[in-house]
mmCIF file of C-alpha atoms in Angstrom:
data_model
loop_
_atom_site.group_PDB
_atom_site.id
_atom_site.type_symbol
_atom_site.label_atom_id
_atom_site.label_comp_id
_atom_site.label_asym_id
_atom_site.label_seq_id
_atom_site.Cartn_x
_atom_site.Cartn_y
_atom_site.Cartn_z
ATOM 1 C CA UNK A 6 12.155 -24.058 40.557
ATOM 2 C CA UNK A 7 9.571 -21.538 41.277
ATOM 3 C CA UNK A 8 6.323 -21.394 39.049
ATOM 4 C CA UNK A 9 3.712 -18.366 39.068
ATOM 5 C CA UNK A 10 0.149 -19.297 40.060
ATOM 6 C CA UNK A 11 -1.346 -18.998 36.802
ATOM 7 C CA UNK A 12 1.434 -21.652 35.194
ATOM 8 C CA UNK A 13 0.913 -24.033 38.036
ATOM 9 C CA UNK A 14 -3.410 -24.110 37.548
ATOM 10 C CA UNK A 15 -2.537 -25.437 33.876
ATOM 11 C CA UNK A 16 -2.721 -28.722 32.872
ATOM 12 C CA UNK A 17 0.588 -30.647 30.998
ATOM 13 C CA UNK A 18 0.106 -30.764 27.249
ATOM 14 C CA UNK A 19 3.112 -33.073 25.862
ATOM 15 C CA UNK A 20 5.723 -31.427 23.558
ATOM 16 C CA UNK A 21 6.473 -32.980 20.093
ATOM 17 C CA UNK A 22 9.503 -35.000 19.087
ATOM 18 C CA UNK A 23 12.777 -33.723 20.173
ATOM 19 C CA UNK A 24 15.050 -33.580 17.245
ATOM 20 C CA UNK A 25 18.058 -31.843 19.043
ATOM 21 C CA UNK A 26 20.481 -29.132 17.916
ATOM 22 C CA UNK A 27 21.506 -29.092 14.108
ATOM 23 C CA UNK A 28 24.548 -30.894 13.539
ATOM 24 C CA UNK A 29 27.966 -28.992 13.204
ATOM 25 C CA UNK A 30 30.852 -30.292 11.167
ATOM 26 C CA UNK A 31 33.786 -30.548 13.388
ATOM 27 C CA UNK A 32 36.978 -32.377 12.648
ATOM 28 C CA UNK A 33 35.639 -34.692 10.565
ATOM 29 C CA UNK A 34 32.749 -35.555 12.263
ATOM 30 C CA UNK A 35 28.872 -34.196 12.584
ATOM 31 C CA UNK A 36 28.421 -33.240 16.229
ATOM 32 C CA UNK A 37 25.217 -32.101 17.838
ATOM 33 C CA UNK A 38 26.571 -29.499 19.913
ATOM 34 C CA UNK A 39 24.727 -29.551 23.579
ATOM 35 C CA UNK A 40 27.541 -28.373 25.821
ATOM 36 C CA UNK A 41 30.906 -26.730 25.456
ATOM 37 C CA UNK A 42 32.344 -29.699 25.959
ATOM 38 C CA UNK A 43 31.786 -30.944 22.464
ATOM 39 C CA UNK A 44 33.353 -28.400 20.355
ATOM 40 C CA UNK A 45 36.510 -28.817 19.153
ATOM 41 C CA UNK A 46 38.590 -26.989 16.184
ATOM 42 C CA UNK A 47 41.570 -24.754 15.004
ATOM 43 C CA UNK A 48 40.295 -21.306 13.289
ATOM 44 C CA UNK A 49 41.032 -17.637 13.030
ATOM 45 C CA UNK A 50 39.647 -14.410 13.472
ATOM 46 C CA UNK A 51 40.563 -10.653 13.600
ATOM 47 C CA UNK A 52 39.598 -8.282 16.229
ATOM 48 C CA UNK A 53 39.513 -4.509 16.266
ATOM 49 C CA UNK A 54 39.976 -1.588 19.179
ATOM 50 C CA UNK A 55 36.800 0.676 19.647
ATOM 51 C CA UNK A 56 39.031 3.743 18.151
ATOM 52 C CA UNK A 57 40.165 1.190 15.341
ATOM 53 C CA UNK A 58 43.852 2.164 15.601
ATOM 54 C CA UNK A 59 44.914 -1.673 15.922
ATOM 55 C CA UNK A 60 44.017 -5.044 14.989
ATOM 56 C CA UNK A 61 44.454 -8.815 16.459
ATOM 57 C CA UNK A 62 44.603 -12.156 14.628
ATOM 58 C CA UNK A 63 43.804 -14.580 17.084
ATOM 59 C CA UNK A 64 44.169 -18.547 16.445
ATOM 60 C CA UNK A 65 42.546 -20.822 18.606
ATOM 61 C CA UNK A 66 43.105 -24.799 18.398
ATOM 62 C CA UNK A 67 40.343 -25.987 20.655
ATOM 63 C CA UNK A 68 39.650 -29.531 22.100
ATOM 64 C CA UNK A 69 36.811 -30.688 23.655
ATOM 65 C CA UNK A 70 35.795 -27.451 24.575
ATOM 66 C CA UNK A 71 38.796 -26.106 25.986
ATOM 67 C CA UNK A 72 41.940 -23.876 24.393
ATOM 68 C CA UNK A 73 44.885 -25.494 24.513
ATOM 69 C CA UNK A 74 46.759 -23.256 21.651
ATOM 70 C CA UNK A 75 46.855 -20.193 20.904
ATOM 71 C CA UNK A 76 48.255 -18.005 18.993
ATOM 72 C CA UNK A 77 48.251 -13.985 19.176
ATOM 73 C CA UNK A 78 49.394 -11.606 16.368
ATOM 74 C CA UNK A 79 48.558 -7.420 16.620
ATOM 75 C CA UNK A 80 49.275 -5.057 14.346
ATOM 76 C CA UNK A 81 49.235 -0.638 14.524
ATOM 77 C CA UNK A 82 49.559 -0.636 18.695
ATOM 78 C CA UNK A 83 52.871 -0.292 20.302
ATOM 79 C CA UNK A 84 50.276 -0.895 23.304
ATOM 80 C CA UNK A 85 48.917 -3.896 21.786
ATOM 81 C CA UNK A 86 51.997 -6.318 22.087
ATOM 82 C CA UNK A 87 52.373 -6.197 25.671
ATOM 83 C CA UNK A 88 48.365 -6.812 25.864
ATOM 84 C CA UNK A 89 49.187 -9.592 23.403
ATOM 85 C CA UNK A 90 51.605 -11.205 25.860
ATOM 86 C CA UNK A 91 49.349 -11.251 28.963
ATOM 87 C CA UNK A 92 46.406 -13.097 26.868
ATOM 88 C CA UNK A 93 48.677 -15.868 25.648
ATOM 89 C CA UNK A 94 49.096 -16.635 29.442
ATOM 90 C CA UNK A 95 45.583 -16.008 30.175
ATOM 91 C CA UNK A 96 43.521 -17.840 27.278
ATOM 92 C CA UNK A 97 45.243 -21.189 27.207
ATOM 93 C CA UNK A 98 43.839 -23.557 29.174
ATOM 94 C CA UNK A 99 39.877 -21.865 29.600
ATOM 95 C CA UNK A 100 36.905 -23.120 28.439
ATOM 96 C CA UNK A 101 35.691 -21.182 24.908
ATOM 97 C CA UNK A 102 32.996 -19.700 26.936
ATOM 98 C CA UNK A 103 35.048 -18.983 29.522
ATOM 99 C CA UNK A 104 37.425 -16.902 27.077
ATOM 100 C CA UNK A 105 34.894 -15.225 25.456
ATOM 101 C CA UNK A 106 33.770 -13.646 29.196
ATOM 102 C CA UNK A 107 37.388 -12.849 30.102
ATOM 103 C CA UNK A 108 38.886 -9.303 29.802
ATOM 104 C CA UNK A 109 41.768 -10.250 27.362
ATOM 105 C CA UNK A 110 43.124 -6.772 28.290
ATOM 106 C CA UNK A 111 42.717 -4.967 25.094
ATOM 107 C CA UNK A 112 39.632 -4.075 22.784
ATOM 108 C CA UNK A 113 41.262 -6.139 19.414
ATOM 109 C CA UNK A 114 41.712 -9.419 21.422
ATOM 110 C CA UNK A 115 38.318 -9.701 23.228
ATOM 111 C CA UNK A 116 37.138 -8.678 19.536
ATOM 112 C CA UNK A 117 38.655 -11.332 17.860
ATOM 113 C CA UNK A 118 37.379 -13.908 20.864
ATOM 114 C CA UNK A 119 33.973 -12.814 19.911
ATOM 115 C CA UNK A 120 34.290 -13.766 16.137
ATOM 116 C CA UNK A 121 36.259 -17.133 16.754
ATOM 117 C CA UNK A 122 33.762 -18.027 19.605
ATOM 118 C CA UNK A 123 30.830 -17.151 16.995
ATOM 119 C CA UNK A 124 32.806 -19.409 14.556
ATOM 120 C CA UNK A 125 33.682 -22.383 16.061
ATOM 121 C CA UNK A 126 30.343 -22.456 17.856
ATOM 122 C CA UNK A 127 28.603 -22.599 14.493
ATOM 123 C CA UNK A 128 30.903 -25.189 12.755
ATOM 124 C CA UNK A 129 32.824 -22.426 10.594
ATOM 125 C CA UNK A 130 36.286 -23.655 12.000
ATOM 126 C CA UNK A 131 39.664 -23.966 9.645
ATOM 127 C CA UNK A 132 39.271 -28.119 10.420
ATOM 128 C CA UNK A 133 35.776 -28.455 10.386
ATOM 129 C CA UNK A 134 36.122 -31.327 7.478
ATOM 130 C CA UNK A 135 39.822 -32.221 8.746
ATOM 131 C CA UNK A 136 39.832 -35.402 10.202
ATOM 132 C CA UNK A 137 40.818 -35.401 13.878
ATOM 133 C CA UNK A 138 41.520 -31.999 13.330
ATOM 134 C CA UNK A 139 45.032 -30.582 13.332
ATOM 135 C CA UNK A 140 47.631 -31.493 16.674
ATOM 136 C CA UNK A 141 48.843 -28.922 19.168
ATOM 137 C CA UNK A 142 51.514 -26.745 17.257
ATOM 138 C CA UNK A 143 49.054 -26.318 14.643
ATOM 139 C CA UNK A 144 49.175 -22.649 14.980
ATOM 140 C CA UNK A 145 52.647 -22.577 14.101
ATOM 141 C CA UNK A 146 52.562 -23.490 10.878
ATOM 142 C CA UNK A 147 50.713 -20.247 10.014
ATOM 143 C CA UNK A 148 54.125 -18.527 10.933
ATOM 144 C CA UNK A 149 56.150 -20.648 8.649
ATOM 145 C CA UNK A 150 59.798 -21.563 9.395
ATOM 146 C CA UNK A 151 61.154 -18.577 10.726
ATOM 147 C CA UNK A 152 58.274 -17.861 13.319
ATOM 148 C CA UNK A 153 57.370 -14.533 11.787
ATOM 149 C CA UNK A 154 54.106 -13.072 11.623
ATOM 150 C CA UNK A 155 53.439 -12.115 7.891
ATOM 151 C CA UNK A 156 53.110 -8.576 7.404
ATOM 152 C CA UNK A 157 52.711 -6.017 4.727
ATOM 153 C CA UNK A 158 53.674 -2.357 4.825
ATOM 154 C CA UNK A 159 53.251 0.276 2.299
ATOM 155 C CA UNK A 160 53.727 3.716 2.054
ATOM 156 C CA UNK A 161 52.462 6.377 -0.296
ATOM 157 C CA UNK A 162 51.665 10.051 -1.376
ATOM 158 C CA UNK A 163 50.355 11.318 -4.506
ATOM 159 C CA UNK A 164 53.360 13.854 -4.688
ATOM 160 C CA UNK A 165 56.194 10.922 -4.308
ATOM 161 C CA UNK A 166 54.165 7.742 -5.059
ATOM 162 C CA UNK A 167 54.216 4.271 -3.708
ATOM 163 C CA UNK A 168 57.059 2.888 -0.821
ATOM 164 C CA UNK A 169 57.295 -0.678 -0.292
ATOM 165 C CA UNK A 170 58.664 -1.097 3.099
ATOM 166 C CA UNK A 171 57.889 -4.726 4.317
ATOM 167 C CA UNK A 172 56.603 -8.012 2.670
ATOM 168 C CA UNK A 173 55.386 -11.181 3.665
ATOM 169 C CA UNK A 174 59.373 -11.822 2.272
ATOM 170 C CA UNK A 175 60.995 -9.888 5.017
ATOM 171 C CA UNK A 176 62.112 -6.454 5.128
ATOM 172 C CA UNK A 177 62.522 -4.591 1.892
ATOM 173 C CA UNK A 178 65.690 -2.822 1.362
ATOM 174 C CA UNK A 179 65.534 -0.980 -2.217
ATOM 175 C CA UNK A 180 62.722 -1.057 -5.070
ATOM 176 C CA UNK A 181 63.566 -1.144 -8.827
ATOM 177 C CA UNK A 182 62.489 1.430 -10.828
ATOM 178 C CA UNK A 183 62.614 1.332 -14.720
ATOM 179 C CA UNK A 184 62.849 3.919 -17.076
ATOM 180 C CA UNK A 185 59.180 4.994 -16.302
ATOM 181 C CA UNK A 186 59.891 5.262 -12.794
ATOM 182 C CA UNK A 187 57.987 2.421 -12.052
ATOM 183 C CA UNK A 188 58.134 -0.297 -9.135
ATOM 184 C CA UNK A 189 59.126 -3.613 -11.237
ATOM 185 C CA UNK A 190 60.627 -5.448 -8.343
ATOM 186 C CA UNK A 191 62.568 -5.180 -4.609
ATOM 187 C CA UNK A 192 65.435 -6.348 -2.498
ATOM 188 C CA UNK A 193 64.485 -7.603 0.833
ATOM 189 C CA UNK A 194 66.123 -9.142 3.783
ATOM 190 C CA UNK A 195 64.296 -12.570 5.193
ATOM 191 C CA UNK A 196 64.457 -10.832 9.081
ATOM 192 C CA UNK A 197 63.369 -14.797 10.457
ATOM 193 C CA UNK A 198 66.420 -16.334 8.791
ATOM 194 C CA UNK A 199 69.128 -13.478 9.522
ATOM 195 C CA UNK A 200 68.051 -13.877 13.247
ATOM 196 C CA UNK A 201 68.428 -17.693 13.016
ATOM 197 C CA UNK A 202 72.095 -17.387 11.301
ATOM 198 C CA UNK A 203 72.716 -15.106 13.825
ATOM 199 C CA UNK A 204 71.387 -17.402 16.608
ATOM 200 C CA UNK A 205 73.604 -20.196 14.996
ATOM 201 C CA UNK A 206 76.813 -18.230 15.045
ATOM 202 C CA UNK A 207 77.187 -16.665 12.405
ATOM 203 C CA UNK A 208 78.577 -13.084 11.382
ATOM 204 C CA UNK A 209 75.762 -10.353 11.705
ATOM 205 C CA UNK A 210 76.562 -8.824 8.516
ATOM 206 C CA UNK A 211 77.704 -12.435 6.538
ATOM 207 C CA UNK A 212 74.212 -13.821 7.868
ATOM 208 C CA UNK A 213 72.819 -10.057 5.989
ATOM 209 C CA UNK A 214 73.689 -10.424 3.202
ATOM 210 C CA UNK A 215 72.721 -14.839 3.218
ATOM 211 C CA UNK A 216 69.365 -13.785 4.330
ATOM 212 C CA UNK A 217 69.605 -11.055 1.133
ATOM 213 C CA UNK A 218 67.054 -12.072 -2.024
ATOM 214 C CA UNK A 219 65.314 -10.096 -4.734
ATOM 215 C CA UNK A 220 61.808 -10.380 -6.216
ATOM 216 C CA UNK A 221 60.722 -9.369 -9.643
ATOM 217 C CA UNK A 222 62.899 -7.540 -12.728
ATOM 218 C CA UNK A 223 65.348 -6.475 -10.184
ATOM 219 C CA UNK A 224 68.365 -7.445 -12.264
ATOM 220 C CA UNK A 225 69.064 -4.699 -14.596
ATOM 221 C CA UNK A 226 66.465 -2.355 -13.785
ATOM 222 C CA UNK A 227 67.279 1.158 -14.586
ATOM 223 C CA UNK A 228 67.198 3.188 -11.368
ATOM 224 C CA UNK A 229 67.588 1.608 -7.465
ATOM 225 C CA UNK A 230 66.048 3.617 -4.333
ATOM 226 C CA UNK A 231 66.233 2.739 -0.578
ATOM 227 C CA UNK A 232 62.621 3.274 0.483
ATOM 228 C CA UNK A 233 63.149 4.886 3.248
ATOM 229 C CA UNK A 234 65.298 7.351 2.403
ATOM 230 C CA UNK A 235 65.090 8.438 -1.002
#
């Protein structure tokens, strides 16, 4: 340690009492947070690309300072998936700090690392009052049982009006219209369960029309339109 002339002519003065860091709630537990090594926690955050054309949900379930889930959903980048795939091999198993000074490849990811570093550092984490926290596979239950991201799409112009095309439910397939014209309910097609039927053995278009349901007055409505087409 080198000290400039002027510090080392003064003379020691004693500090006060040392109280340490606040403490952060994580998994159950207040921790006085001194190196990386003591945070631990599952949370999310979403990440944007500098032109804002895509986003990123990342989850992290941290231990003791290191990543040892993670899971990576993007949305609006065709470009974005493939970037997606190379940071699930490159996050797990880094420190947080070393993630969050790691190119994760695209713009929305290293975004997202940012806020879930900012987080978890902090004491903001999804399991900061869960005790123990939640176990590796964690993650997964965010995807439910088909291990689908959940996604919404809609479509709409003020000539034509609204298009549902996708729900957290799966893919929709026609909207019911009553006599007003108006959206009172959709057919959609749970895309996670076809693909599992399918996967099982069974018929692609018996395990279509299984994985077939309806939400809403659907039943008797007065008009049906494909969403897509019509």
């Amino acid at each position: 340690m080198i000290y400039s002339t002027e510090v080392e002519h003064m003379c020691p003065v004693a500090k006060g009492a040392y109280h340490g860091p606040a403490p952060i709630p994580e998994e159950g537990k207040w921790v006085q947070a001194k190196e990386i090594k003591d945070i631990s926690g599952l949370t999310h955050g979403v990440g944007w690309c500098a032109p804002q054309q895509g986003a990123c949900k990342l989850t992290l379930n941290i231990k003791n300072g290191i990543i040892e889930e993670a899971l990576v959903e993007t949305l609006g980048c065709s470009g974005m998936t493939h970037s997606a795939a190379m940071a699930s091999e490159i996050l797990i198993g880094k420190t947080i700090l070393e993630a969050l000074n790691t190119d994760l490849v695209c713009d929305a990811i290293n975004t997202a690392m940012r806020e879930l570093f900012l987080q978890i550092v902090y004491g903001r984490s999804q399991t900061a009052f869960s005790e123990n926290g939640l176990p590796i596979g964690g993650s997964l239950e965010d995807l439910g049982k088909n291990l689908r991201s959940q996604l919404g799409t809609m479509y709409a112009t003020r000539a034509k009006g609204p298009r549902y095309l996708e729900m957290t439910e799966g893919y929709v397939t026609r909207l019911a219209l009553n006599k007003e014209n108006e959206i009172v309910g959709y057919e959609f097609v749970n895309l996670g369960k076809m693909m599992n039927a399918i996967r099982g053995g069974t018929d692609a278009n018996e395990a279509l029309a299984k994985a077939k349901s309806h939400y809403g007055q659907f039943d008797g409505a007065a008009k049906y339109i494909d969403p897509r087409a019509e």
